[in-house]
Short mmCIF file of C-alpha atoms in Angstrom, two decimals:
data_model
loop_
_atom_site.label_atom_id
_atom_site.label_comp_id
_atom_site.label_asym_id
_atom_site.label_seq_id
_atom_site.Cartn_x
_atom_site.Cartn_y
_atom_site.Cartn_z
CA MET Z 107 0.00 0.01 0.00
CA CYS Z 108 2.87 2.41 0.89
CA ASN Z 109 4.54 1.64 -2.44
CA ARG Z 110 1.33 2.34 -4.32
CA ILE Z 111 0.80 5.66 -2.48
CA PHE Z 112 4.41 6.63 -3.14
CA SER Z 113 4.10 5.78 -6.84
CA GLN Z 114 0.90 7.74 -7.19
CA SER Z 115 2.30 10.80 -5.40
CA ARG Z 116 5.47 10.67 -7.46
CA GLY Z 117 3.37 10.47 -10.65
CA ASN Z 118 1.44 13.60 -9.62
CA ASN Z 119 4.57 15.68 -10.04
CA THR Z 120 4.35 15.44 -13.85
CA LYS Z 121 1.29 16.38 -15.85
CA PHE Z 122 2.30 13.95 -18.61
CA GLN Z 123 2.28 11.07 -16.12
CA ASP Z 124 -1.10 12.16 -14.77
CA ASP Z 125 -2.72 12.26 -18.20
CA ARG Z 126 -1.35 9.17 -19.91
CA VAL Z 127 -3.21 5.88 -19.75
CA VAL Z 128 -1.36 2.59 -19.35
CA ILE Z 129 -2.90 -0.70 -20.43
CA GLN Z 130 -0.97 -3.86 -19.83
CA GLY Z 131 -1.82 -7.53 -19.46
CA LYS Z 132 -1.78 -10.91 -21.15
CA VAL Z 133 -3.95 -13.21 -23.26
CA ALA Z 134 -4.79 -16.17 -21.02
CA ASP Z 135 -6.58 -18.13 -23.76
CA SER Z 136 -4.72 -21.36 -24.54
CA LEU Z 137 -6.34 -21.49 -27.99
CA ILE Z 138 -3.75 -19.03 -29.30
CA ARG Z 139 -1.18 -21.84 -29.04
CA GLN Z 140 -2.87 -23.33 -32.08
CA LEU Z 141 -2.27 -20.21 -34.20
CA PRO Z 142 0.68 -20.01 -36.61
CA GLU Z 143 3.83 -19.73 -34.45
CA GLY Z 144 1.50 -19.53 -31.45
CA ILE Z 145 1.11 -15.77 -31.86
CA SER Z 146 -2.10 -13.74 -31.54
CA THR Z 147 -2.66 -10.05 -32.25
CA VAL Z 148 -4.17 -7.88 -29.49
CA THR Z 149 -5.99 -4.92 -31.06
CA LEU Z 150 -7.20 -1.73 -29.41
CA LEU Z 151 -9.33 0.94 -31.06
CA ILE Z 152 -9.21 4.26 -29.19
CA SER Z 153 -11.56 7.20 -29.87
CA LYS Z 154 -13.08 10.22 -28.18
CA TYR Z 155 -16.34 9.28 -29.92
CA PRO Z 156 -18.66 7.12 -27.76
CA LEU Z 157 -19.67 4.64 -30.45
CA PRO Z 158 -19.70 0.88 -31.06
CA SER Z 159 -16.53 -0.14 -32.87
CA VAL Z 160 -18.47 -0.81 -36.10
CA ASN Z 161 -19.21 2.96 -36.12
CA MET Z 162 -16.05 4.06 -34.32
CA VAL Z 163 -14.00 3.17 -37.42
CA GLY Z 164 -16.07 5.74 -39.35
CA VAL Z 165 -14.81 8.66 -37.24
CA ALA Z 166 -11.45 9.75 -35.83
CA TYR Z 167 -9.84 6.89 -33.99
CA LYS Z 168 -6.44 5.36 -33.25
CA ARG Z 169 -5.63 1.69 -33.81
CA TYR Z 170 -2.96 -0.19 -31.85
CA GLU Z 171 -1.74 -3.76 -32.42
CA MET Z 172 0.54 -5.99 -30.31
CA LYS Z 173 1.69 -9.49 -31.16
CA VAL Z 174 1.78 -11.84 -28.15
CA HIS Z 175 2.21 -15.48 -27.24
CA TYR Z 176 0.05 -17.27 -24.68
CA ASN Z 177 0.38 -15.56 -21.25
CA GLU Z 178 3.05 -13.18 -22.64
CA GLN Z 179 2.89 -9.71 -21.12
CA PHE Z 180 2.09 -6.70 -23.28
CA LYS Z 181 2.09 -3.02 -22.39
CA LEU Z 182 0.76 0.03 -24.14
CA THR Z 183 0.91 3.70 -23.12
CA ILE Z 184 -1.81 5.88 -24.64
CA HIS Z 185 -2.02 9.64 -24.89
CA PRO Z 186 -5.75 10.23 -24.31
CA PRO Z 187 -7.72 12.02 -27.05
CA ALA Z 188 -10.06 13.45 -24.37
CA ASP Z 189 -10.63 13.45 -20.60
CA ARG Z 190 -13.03 10.56 -21.11
CA PHE Z 191 -12.60 8.30 -24.11
CA TYR Z 192 -13.52 4.81 -25.37
CA MET Z 193 -11.74 1.58 -26.15
CA SER Z 194 -12.60 -1.51 -28.17
CA LEU Z 195 -10.31 -4.37 -27.04
CA TYR Z 196 -10.04 -7.82 -28.59
CA TYR Z 197 -7.54 -10.46 -29.68
CA ASP Z 198 -7.29 -12.54 -32.83
CA LEU Z 199 -8.04 -16.27 -32.95
CA GLU Z 200 -8.42 -16.62 -36.72
CA PRO Z 201 -8.17 -19.23 -38.28
CA VAL Z 202 -8.57 -21.41 -35.16
CA SER Z 203 -11.94 -19.83 -34.36
CA SER Z 204 -13.92 -17.58 -36.70
CA HIS Z 205 -16.02 -16.04 -33.94
CA PHE Z 206 -15.95 -15.87 -30.17
CA PHE Z 207 -17.91 -13.85 -27.68
CA TRP Z 208 -15.33 -11.32 -26.63
CA SER Z 209 -14.66 -9.95 -30.09
CA ASP Z 210 -18.26 -8.71 -30.29
CA ILE Z 211 -18.48 -5.14 -31.61
CA ASP Z 212 -20.70 -3.99 -28.74
CA ASN Z 213 -18.01 -4.36 -26.08
CA ILE Z 214 -16.75 -0.81 -25.65
CA TYR Z 215 -14.92 0.28 -22.50
CA ILE Z 216 -14.76 3.72 -20.90
CA LEU Z 217 -11.33 5.11 -19.99
CA GLU Z 218 -10.25 8.33 -18.32
CA LYS Z 219 -7.01 10.27 -18.13
CA GLY Z 220 -4.71 8.74 -15.54
CA ASP Z 221 -6.14 5.20 -15.70
CA SER Z 222 -3.56 2.45 -15.36
CA VAL Z 223 -4.96 -1.04 -15.67
CA ASN Z 224 -3.81 -4.62 -15.97
CA VAL Z 225 -6.05 -7.02 -17.89
CA SER Z 226 -6.29 -10.76 -18.31
CA LEU Z 227 -7.98 -11.59 -21.63
CA LYS Z 228 -9.93 -14.82 -21.80
CA LYS Z 229 -12.45 -16.17 -24.28
CA ASP Z 230 -15.41 -15.69 -21.97
CA PHE Z 231 -14.29 -12.83 -19.74
CA PHE Z 232 -11.88 -9.88 -19.40
CA LEU Z 233 -10.65 -9.21 -15.85
CA PHE Z 234 -9.17 -5.80 -14.94
CA SER Z 235 -7.17 -4.54 -11.96
CA GLY Z 236 -5.47 -1.24 -11.10
CA LYS Z 237 -6.56 2.42 -11.24
CA GLY Z 238 -9.83 2.81 -13.15
CA ALA Z 239 -10.54 -0.97 -13.14
CA ALA Z 240 -13.92 -0.78 -11.34
CA LYS Z 241 -15.89 0.64 -14.27
CA LEU Z 242 -14.09 -1.73 -16.68
CA ASN Z 243 -14.95 -4.80 -14.59
CA CYS Z 244 -18.54 -3.64 -14.30
CA GLU Z 245 -18.68 -3.33 -18.09
CA SER Z 246 -17.03 -6.72 -18.45
CA GLU Z 247 -19.70 -8.32 -16.24
CA ILE Z 248 -22.43 -6.56 -18.23
CA TYR Z 249 -21.08 -7.74 -21.60
CA LYS Z 250 -20.65 -11.28 -20.32
CA ARG Z 251 -24.37 -11.36 -19.65
CA ASN Z 252 -25.48 -9.77 -22.92
CA TYR Z 253 -27.76 -12.06 -24.93
CA ASP Z 254 -26.49 -13.33 -28.29
CA SER Z 255 -29.50 -13.83 -30.59
CA SER Z 256 -27.54 -14.77 -33.73
CA GLU Z 257 -28.23 -18.51 -33.59
CA LEU Z 258 -31.98 -18.00 -33.14
CA PHE Z 259 -31.93 -15.42 -35.88
CA VAL Z 260 -30.34 -17.87 -38.35
CA ASN Z 261 -33.11 -20.36 -37.54
CA ALA Z 262 -35.73 -17.64 -38.05
CA VAL Z 263 -34.28 -16.79 -41.43
CA ASN Z 264 -34.27 -20.45 -42.48
CA ASN Z 265 -37.81 -21.09 -41.22
CA ARG Z 266 -39.25 -17.66 -42.17
CA ASP Z 267 -40.70 -17.44 -38.67
CA TYR Z 268 -39.64 -13.93 -37.71
CA LYS Z 269 -42.50 -13.05 -35.40
CA TYR Z 270 -41.82 -16.03 -33.13
CA PHE Z 271 -38.12 -15.13 -33.18
CA PHE Z 272 -38.71 -11.54 -32.17
CA ASN Z 273 -41.16 -12.41 -29.41
CA THR Z 274 -38.87 -15.12 -28.01
CA VAL Z 275 -35.72 -13.02 -28.09
CA SER Z 276 -37.48 -10.02 -26.53
CA HIS Z 277 -38.22 -11.97 -23.37
CA LYS Z 278 -34.67 -13.33 -23.17
CA ILE Z 279 -33.04 -9.93 -23.55
CA ASP Z 280 -35.39 -8.44 -20.94
CA SER Z 281 -34.09 -10.99 -18.46
CA CYS Z 282 -30.47 -10.15 -19.33
CA PHE Z 283 -31.25 -6.44 -19.07
CA LYS Z 284 -32.54 -6.79 -15.51
CA LEU Z 285 -29.41 -8.73 -14.57
CA GLN Z 286 -27.22 -6.02 -16.08
CA LEU Z 287 -28.91 -3.30 -14.01
CA ALA Z 288 -28.37 -5.47 -10.90
CA ILE Z 289 -24.65 -5.67 -11.72
CA ILE Z 290 -24.39 -1.86 -11.85
CA LYS Z 291 -25.95 -1.70 -8.40
CA GLN Z 292 -23.31 -4.11 -7.11
CA PHE Z 293 -20.58 -1.72 -8.32
CA LYS Z 294 -22.41 1.40 -7.15
CA ASN Z 295 -19.94 2.32 -4.37
CA GLU Z 296 -16.98 2.08 -6.77
CA LEU Z 297 -18.47 4.19 -9.58
CA SER Z 298 -19.10 7.89 -9.94
CA VAL Z 299 -22.70 9.02 -10.57
CA LYS Z 300 -21.73 9.92 -14.14
CA ASP Z 301 -20.29 6.43 -14.76
CA GLN Z 302 -23.38 4.82 -13.28
CA ASP Z 303 -25.62 6.86 -15.60
CA ILE Z 304 -23.55 5.99 -18.64
CA LEU Z 305 -23.54 2.25 -17.83
CA ILE Z 306 -27.28 2.22 -17.12
CA ALA Z 307 -27.88 3.94 -20.50
CA ASN Z 308 -25.53 1.44 -22.12
CA SER Z 309 -27.59 -1.45 -20.70
CA TYR Z 310 -30.77 0.10 -22.08
CA GLY Z 311 -29.04 0.28 -25.46
CA LEU Z 312 -27.66 -3.26 -25.31
CA ARG Z 313 -31.16 -4.48 -24.68
CA TYR Z 314 -32.14 -4.01 -28.34
CA TYR Z 315 -29.10 -2.80 -30.30
CA SER Z 316 -27.80 -6.14 -31.64
CA LEU Z 317 -31.29 -7.43 -32.30
CA LEU Z 318 -32.41 -4.36 -34.29
CA ARG Z 319 -29.13 -4.33 -36.19
CA GLU Z 320 -29.50 -8.01 -37.19
CA ILE Z 321 -33.03 -7.39 -38.47
CA ARG Z 322 -32.03 -4.28 -40.40
CA GLN Z 323 -28.94 -5.90 -41.92
CA SER Z 324 -30.97 -8.93 -43.01
CA MET Z 325 -33.27 -6.62 -44.93
CA GLY Z 326 -30.64 -4.28 -46.29
CA MET Z 327 -27.76 -6.65 -47.04
CA ASN Z 328 -29.57 -9.85 -47.87
CA GLY Z 329 -32.64 -8.30 -49.47
CA ASP Z 330 -34.84 -10.33 -47.14
CA THR Z 331 -37.82 -7.96 -46.95
CA ALA Z 332 -40.10 -10.78 -45.72
CA ILE Z 333 -38.85 -10.03 -42.22
CA PHE Z 334 -40.13 -6.45 -42.27
CA LYS Z 335 -43.91 -6.64 -41.69
CA PRO Z 336 -43.90 -9.47 -39.09
CA VAL Z 337 -41.37 -7.59 -36.97
CA ILE Z 338 -42.82 -4.08 -37.34
CA ASN Z 339 -46.35 -5.33 -36.59
CA SER Z 340 -45.39 -7.41 -33.56
CA ASP Z 341 -46.47 -6.23 -30.11
CA ASP Z 342 -42.93 -6.63 -28.75
CA TYR Z 343 -41.52 -4.27 -31.41
CA LYS Z 344 -44.24 -1.68 -30.72
CA GLN Z 345 -43.40 -1.77 -27.00
CA ILE Z 346 -39.69 -1.01 -27.44
CA ASP Z 347 -39.02 1.95 -25.19
CA PHE Z 348 -35.73 3.71 -24.53
CA THR Z 349 -37.11 5.84 -21.71
CA ILE Z 350 -34.86 5.56 -18.66
CA GLY Z 351 -36.77 5.60 -15.39
CA LYS Z 352 -34.40 7.80 -13.44
CA ASN Z 353 -33.56 11.44 -14.15
CA VAL Z 354 -30.38 11.14 -16.22
CA ASP Z 355 -28.53 14.06 -17.74
CA PRO Z 356 -28.99 13.83 -21.56
CA GLU Z 357 -25.25 14.50 -21.88
CA ASN Z 358 -24.58 11.27 -20.00
CA LEU Z 359 -27.02 9.42 -22.28
CA ALA Z 360 -25.09 10.69 -25.31
CA GLN Z 361 -21.82 9.51 -23.75
CA SER Z 362 -23.04 5.92 -23.63
CA PRO Z 363 -21.48 4.04 -26.60
CA ILE Z 364 -24.58 1.91 -27.27
CA TYR Z 365 -27.66 3.85 -26.08
CA VAL Z 366 -28.02 6.40 -28.90
CA SER Z 367 -26.84 3.80 -31.48
CA ALA Z 368 -29.74 1.57 -30.47
CA ILE Z 369 -32.14 4.51 -30.87
CA PHE Z 370 -30.68 5.12 -34.33
CA GLU Z 371 -31.29 1.47 -35.33
CA LYS Z 372 -34.92 1.85 -34.21
CA ILE Z 373 -35.32 5.08 -36.21
CA ARG Z 374 -33.98 3.35 -39.32
CA LEU Z 375 -36.44 0.50 -39.02
CA ASP Z 376 -39.36 2.84 -38.24
CA ASN Z 377 -38.59 4.77 -41.45
CA PHE Z 378 -37.87 1.80 -43.61
CA LEU Z 379 -39.95 2.30 -46.76
CA MET Z 380 -40.81 -0.55 -49.11
CA VAL Z 381 -43.10 -0.52 -52.17
CA ASN Z 382 -44.12 -3.79 -53.81
CA GLY Z 383 -41.31 -5.58 -52.03
CA ILE Z 384 -38.66 -3.11 -53.24
CA VAL Z 385 -36.72 -1.01 -50.72
CA GLN Z 386 -37.05 2.74 -51.39
CA LEU Z 387 -33.66 3.80 -50.02
CA PRO Z 388 -33.60 7.54 -50.87
CA ALA Z 389 -37.10 8.00 -49.39
CA SER Z 390 -36.13 5.96 -46.30
CA ILE Z 391 -33.04 8.15 -45.81
CA GLN Z 392 -35.11 11.32 -46.13
CA LYS Z 393 -37.63 10.13 -43.53
CA THR Z 394 -34.81 9.06 -41.18
CA PHE Z 395 -33.15 12.48 -41.38
CA LYS Z 396 -36.46 14.31 -40.78
CA THR Z 397 -37.14 12.15 -37.70
CA ILE Z 398 -33.74 12.95 -36.23
CA LYS Z 399 -34.06 16.65 -37.01
CA ASN Z 400 -37.61 17.12 -35.71
CA GLN Z 401 -37.93 14.69 -32.80
CA PHE Z 402 -34.58 15.01 -31.04
CA HIS Z 403 -32.40 17.82 -29.71
CA GLY Z 404 -29.14 18.58 -27.95
CA SER Z 405 -26.28 16.09 -27.65
CA ILE Z 406 -28.49 13.13 -28.56
CA ARG Z 407 -29.52 14.74 -31.87
CA ASP Z 408 -25.88 15.68 -32.62
CA LYS Z 409 -24.83 12.07 -32.13
CA LEU Z 410 -27.72 10.78 -34.23
CA LEU Z 411 -26.65 13.12 -37.05
CA CYS Z 412 -23.15 11.68 -36.84
CA LEU Z 413 -24.53 8.14 -36.97
CA PHE Z 414 -26.74 9.11 -39.94
CA PHE Z 415 -23.74 10.06 -42.08
CA ILE Z 416 -21.52 7.24 -40.84
CA ASN Z 417 -24.14 4.72 -41.92
CA TYR Z 418 -25.39 6.44 -45.11
CA SER Z 419 -22.15 7.95 -46.43
CA ARG Z 420 -22.12 5.30 -49.16
CA THR Z 421 -25.42 6.62 -50.45
CA PRO Z 422 -24.85 9.88 -52.36
CA THR Z 423 -28.35 11.24 -51.62
CA SER Z 424 -27.45 11.44 -47.93
CA PHE Z 425 -25.14 14.37 -48.69
CA ASP Z 426 -28.20 16.38 -49.69
CA TYR Z 427 -28.76 16.82 -45.94
CA LEU Z 428 -25.15 17.59 -44.90
CA GLU Z 429 -25.45 21.38 -44.97
CA ASP Z 430 -28.67 21.26 -42.96
CA ALA Z 431 -27.06 18.87 -40.44
CA ILE Z 432 -24.06 21.20 -39.97
CA ASN Z 433 -26.35 24.17 -39.35
CA ILE Z 434 -28.42 22.45 -36.63
CA CYS Z 435 -25.52 20.62 -34.97
CA ASN Z 436 -24.03 22.20 -31.85
CA ASP Z 437 -20.31 22.88 -31.66
CA GLY Z 438 -18.37 19.85 -30.49
CA ILE Z 439 -16.92 16.55 -31.75
CA TYR Z 440 -19.94 15.72 -33.86
CA LYS Z 441 -19.95 19.03 -35.67
CA LEU Z 442 -16.21 18.60 -36.24
CA TYR Z 443 -16.94 15.23 -37.87
CA LEU Z 444 -19.57 16.79 -40.14
CA LEU Z 445 -17.28 19.65 -41.18
CA ASP Z 446 -14.48 17.18 -41.95
CA LEU Z 447 -16.92 15.13 -43.97
CA GLN Z 448 -17.92 18.20 -45.95
CA GLU Z 449 -14.27 19.00 -46.70
CA ARG Z 450 -13.47 15.43 -47.75
CA SER Z 451 -16.48 15.30 -50.05
CA SER Z 452 -15.26 18.16 -52.24
CA VAL Z 453 -15.03 17.19 -55.91
CA GLY Z 454 -12.16 18.28 -58.16
CA SER Z 455 -9.49 18.65 -55.47
CA LEU Z 456 -6.01 17.30 -56.12
CA PHE Z 457 -5.29 13.97 -54.40
CA TYR Z 458 -2.06 13.29 -52.51
CA ASN Z 459 0.61 12.07 -54.97
CA PHE Z 460 1.64 8.96 -53.01
CA HIS Z 461 4.71 6.76 -53.49
CA LEU Z 462 3.96 3.32 -52.04
CA PRO Z 463 5.40 -0.21 -52.44
CA ASP Z 464 3.54 -3.20 -53.83
CA PRO Z 465 4.15 -6.76 -52.46
CA SER Z 466 7.31 -7.11 -54.61
CA GLY Z 467 8.71 -3.83 -53.31
CA LYS Z 468 8.17 -1.88 -56.49
CA ILE Z 469 7.25 1.74 -55.80
CA ILE Z 470 3.96 2.89 -57.36
CA ASN Z 471 3.11 6.59 -57.71
CA LEU Z 472 -0.33 8.10 -58.26
CA SER Z 473 1.10 9.93 -61.28
CA ASP Z 474 1.85 6.53 -62.86
CA PHE Z 475 -1.86 6.18 -63.67
CA GLY Z 476 -1.98 9.33 -65.80
CA ASN Z 477 -5.56 10.29 -66.73
CA LYS Z 478 -7.03 6.86 -65.95
CA VAL Z 479 -10.01 6.41 -63.61
CA VAL Z 480 -8.79 4.93 -60.34
CA ILE Z 481 -10.90 3.52 -57.53
CA VAL Z 482 -8.82 3.66 -54.34
CA ASP Z 483 -9.88 1.27 -51.56
CA PHE Z 484 -8.40 1.88 -48.07
CA TRP Z 485 -8.57 -1.16 -45.76
CA TYR Z 486 -6.85 -3.18 -43.01
CA THR Z 487 -6.70 -6.82 -41.89
CA GLY Z 488 -9.49 -7.64 -39.42
CA CYS Z 489 -11.94 -5.12 -40.87
CA GLU Z 490 -15.19 -7.03 -41.47
CA ASN Z 491 -16.70 -4.22 -43.50
CA CYS Z 492 -13.59 -4.26 -45.73
CA ILE Z 493 -14.33 -7.93 -46.48
CA ASN Z 494 -17.96 -7.04 -47.28
CA LEU Z 495 -16.90 -4.26 -49.65
CA HIS Z 496 -14.45 -6.57 -51.48
CA GLN Z 497 -17.16 -9.19 -52.02
CA ALA Z 498 -19.63 -6.56 -53.23
CA MET Z 499 -17.06 -4.90 -55.48
CA LYS Z 500 -16.17 -8.09 -57.41
CA LYS Z 501 -18.98 -7.53 -59.95
CA VAL Z 502 -17.72 -4.02 -60.69
CA VAL Z 503 -14.08 -5.11 -61.04
CA ALA Z 504 -15.11 -7.92 -63.39
CA PHE Z 505 -17.20 -5.50 -65.44
CA TYR Z 506 -14.16 -3.28 -66.16
CA LYS Z 507 -11.46 -5.94 -66.23
CA ASP Z 508 -10.76 -5.40 -69.98
CA ASN Z 509 -10.86 -1.60 -69.83
CA PRO Z 510 -7.29 -0.23 -69.89
CA ASN Z 511 -8.48 3.16 -68.59
CA PHE Z 512 -9.82 1.72 -65.31
CA ILE Z 513 -7.67 0.77 -62.30
CA PHE Z 514 -8.81 -0.75 -59.03
CA LEU Z 515 -6.24 0.05 -56.37
CA SER Z 516 -6.15 -1.12 -52.74
CA ILE Z 517 -4.06 0.58 -50.01
CA SER Z 518 -3.65 -1.19 -46.65
CA ILE Z 519 -2.83 0.52 -43.33
CA ASP Z 520 -1.60 -2.79 -41.81
CA ARG Z 521 1.55 -2.22 -39.78
CA ASP Z 522 2.91 -5.74 -40.30
CA LYS Z 523 4.07 -6.44 -43.87
CA GLN Z 524 3.75 -10.23 -43.66
CA ARG Z 525 0.23 -9.96 -42.26
CA TRP Z 526 -0.66 -7.65 -45.17
CA ILE Z 527 0.76 -10.07 -47.73
CA SER Z 528 -1.05 -13.03 -46.08
CA SER Z 529 -4.33 -11.11 -46.25
CA ILE Z 530 -3.77 -10.36 -49.96
CA ARG Z 531 -3.10 -14.02 -50.66
CA SER Z 532 -6.24 -15.06 -48.78
CA GLY Z 533 -8.40 -13.17 -51.28
CA ARG Z 534 -10.79 -12.13 -48.49
CA TYR Z 535 -9.98 -8.43 -48.51
CA VAL Z 536 -8.67 -7.63 -51.98
CA ASP Z 537 -8.04 -9.15 -55.39
CA PRO Z 538 -4.61 -10.90 -55.17
CA ASN Z 539 -4.03 -10.05 -58.85
CA GLY Z 540 -4.93 -6.38 -58.45
CA VAL Z 541 -2.75 -3.37 -57.63
CA ASN Z 542 -2.10 -3.65 -53.89
CA LEU Z 543 -0.05 -1.10 -51.99
CA PHE Z 544 1.22 -0.78 -48.41
CA THR Z 545 1.71 2.26 -46.15
CA GLU Z 546 5.10 0.79 -45.12
CA GLY Z 547 4.17 0.06 -41.52
CA SER Z 548 3.11 3.63 -40.77
CA GLY Z 549 -0.54 2.61 -40.56
CA ASP Z 550 -2.93 5.56 -40.25
CA GLU Z 551 0.03 7.86 -39.42
CA HIS Z 552 1.17 7.79 -43.05
CA PRO Z 553 1.14 11.25 -44.75
CA LEU Z 554 -1.29 9.90 -47.39
CA ILE Z 555 -3.87 8.92 -44.75
CA LYS Z 556 -3.55 12.30 -43.05
CA ALA Z 557 -3.61 14.31 -46.30
CA ALA Z 558 -6.69 12.43 -47.56
CA LYS Z 559 -8.33 12.74 -44.09
CA ILE Z 560 -9.15 9.03 -44.02
CA ILE Z 561 -10.81 8.41 -40.64
CA GLY Z 562 -12.77 5.21 -41.27
CA TYR Z 563 -12.41 1.93 -43.09
CA PRO Z 564 -13.15 0.85 -45.67
CA THR Z 565 -13.02 4.18 -47.49
CA THR Z 566 -13.40 4.29 -51.26
CA ILE Z 567 -12.46 7.29 -53.40
CA ILE Z 568 -12.72 7.65 -57.19
CA LEU Z 569 -9.98 9.62 -58.94
CA LYS Z 570 -9.27 10.78 -62.47
CA SER Z 571 -6.08 12.53 -63.56
CA GLY Z 572 -5.07 12.73 -59.91
CA LYS Z 573 -8.24 14.62 -58.92
CA VAL Z 574 -11.20 13.53 -56.77
CA VAL Z 575 -14.26 12.47 -58.78
CA SER Z 576 -16.17 11.18 -55.77
CA SER Z 577 -15.22 10.74 -52.11
CA ASN Z 578 -18.44 8.88 -51.25
CA PRO Z 579 -19.28 6.54 -54.19
CA PRO Z 580 -22.33 4.29 -53.80
CA PHE Z 581 -21.86 0.93 -52.09
CA PRO Z 582 -22.26 -1.76 -54.80
CA ASN Z 583 -25.13 -3.60 -53.13
CA GLY Z 584 -27.06 -4.62 -56.26
CA LYS Z 585 -27.64 -8.30 -56.93
CA THR Z 586 -26.54 -7.62 -60.51
CA ILE Z 587 -24.69 -4.77 -62.24
CA PHE Z 588 -28.07 -3.43 -63.39
CA ASP Z 589 -29.64 -2.59 -60.04
CA GLY Z 590 -29.09 -0.88 -56.71
CA GLY Z 591 -25.85 0.76 -55.70
CA THR Z 592 -23.92 -1.36 -58.19
CA LYS Z 593 -25.69 0.28 -61.11
CA GLN Z 594 -25.19 3.73 -59.54
CA LEU Z 595 -21.49 3.08 -59.06
CA ILE Z 596 -21.03 1.86 -62.64
CA ASN Z 597 -22.87 4.93 -63.96
CA LEU Z 598 -20.52 7.12 -61.93
CA ILE Z 599 -17.44 5.35 -63.28
CA ASP Z 600 -18.78 5.46 -66.88
CA ASN Z 601 -19.28 9.21 -66.64
CA ALA Z 602 -15.72 9.62 -65.33
CA LEU Z 603 -14.38 7.50 -68.22
CA LYS Z 604 -15.95 9.75 -70.85
#
């Protein structure tokens, strides 16, 4: 105890030591022994934006990676982006296990300046100790008891029995929700009032976030619109309520990573418009924006506006609302995001003339492509959305494979060269036969990433003659090249080729 007091008092003499956050620990999961060379990668995403990691990668964030063996100690010192900030923490088990509980995108931890924690990472639980550990252990207990509905959802998709699925899952997640609130009470004496409010709001969000996201993704990504009416018309869906019983500061609600995100998923479903079985995306986007603008205010509305553009940035019509969003958004991190988005979306600006190596070490320059149309895809290993984009983009790449004036170019921010090359060879992220470049281990600190203001992945930009044609091209979600976002993207490329 005396040593701890002495260390803390000595640390108070230097502001730098007060502010920095130290995270150290080990992976205590024996499964990593089965990985190549018995090495796993511990990944941390750090951001001042309170968002799930699936959205966090769409805003300003910092990514850290450490390679470790089983029970090998790792240590990381972080310079906090804000007094209170957020961390996604997970370790890699691929290809031994394709999915395990603790890599779930909902598991976001709250950190504060001066925290210094030690963590033991296991498949079913993360255990923290040290300064700031109480709130992290409370979150860990909450996430451990979050209900995973994915297996039931797969059965519902196969059996087309969505109403039964929704009713069944609703009762299960209600039970988990009550248990999560009880866990927060157990930690009450170790948490500030603000932390309690944030964690309570987070539990309200966790109650429905994953479920609503699964339903929405099934409709949007798989084109399974049969799920829509049974869910929307069910009593359980109509009774979804995000009202928190106690008087909680709206600012604290907005600082919950999951709470406002769950509200956003509900807004998207409420405004989902379908005519004769065909999704009316532009009209749905318009209704969603109007709901956010007219029915919410303050920090919650600002965060919803941020989520709106993170999720719809691949749909060009969403930018029709950007100026309006900037005008109604209060000053702060969300307005900064919108202003950056506006700057990045400018057409006709010169792109950074990069000089990057391909897998053989040959240096490729942007100027090498002359006046050709170039689609640049920014990605990294472990990015699930990067995998989805690659799969969706295959139809477009095949369509232009014989056109000498079209280039599909991928640029990875991986820090490990061998990991990058392995990912190329796997064919999961990019075309192994395409033009693949590497930021030489600099990751998102590379001058290209900073100059292009890339803050989320995947990011796709269309260039011609070294200038930006589109910084938010449509996501190629059409079943064929003649429909949906795929058709819109091809039309955009064709116009650039003229």
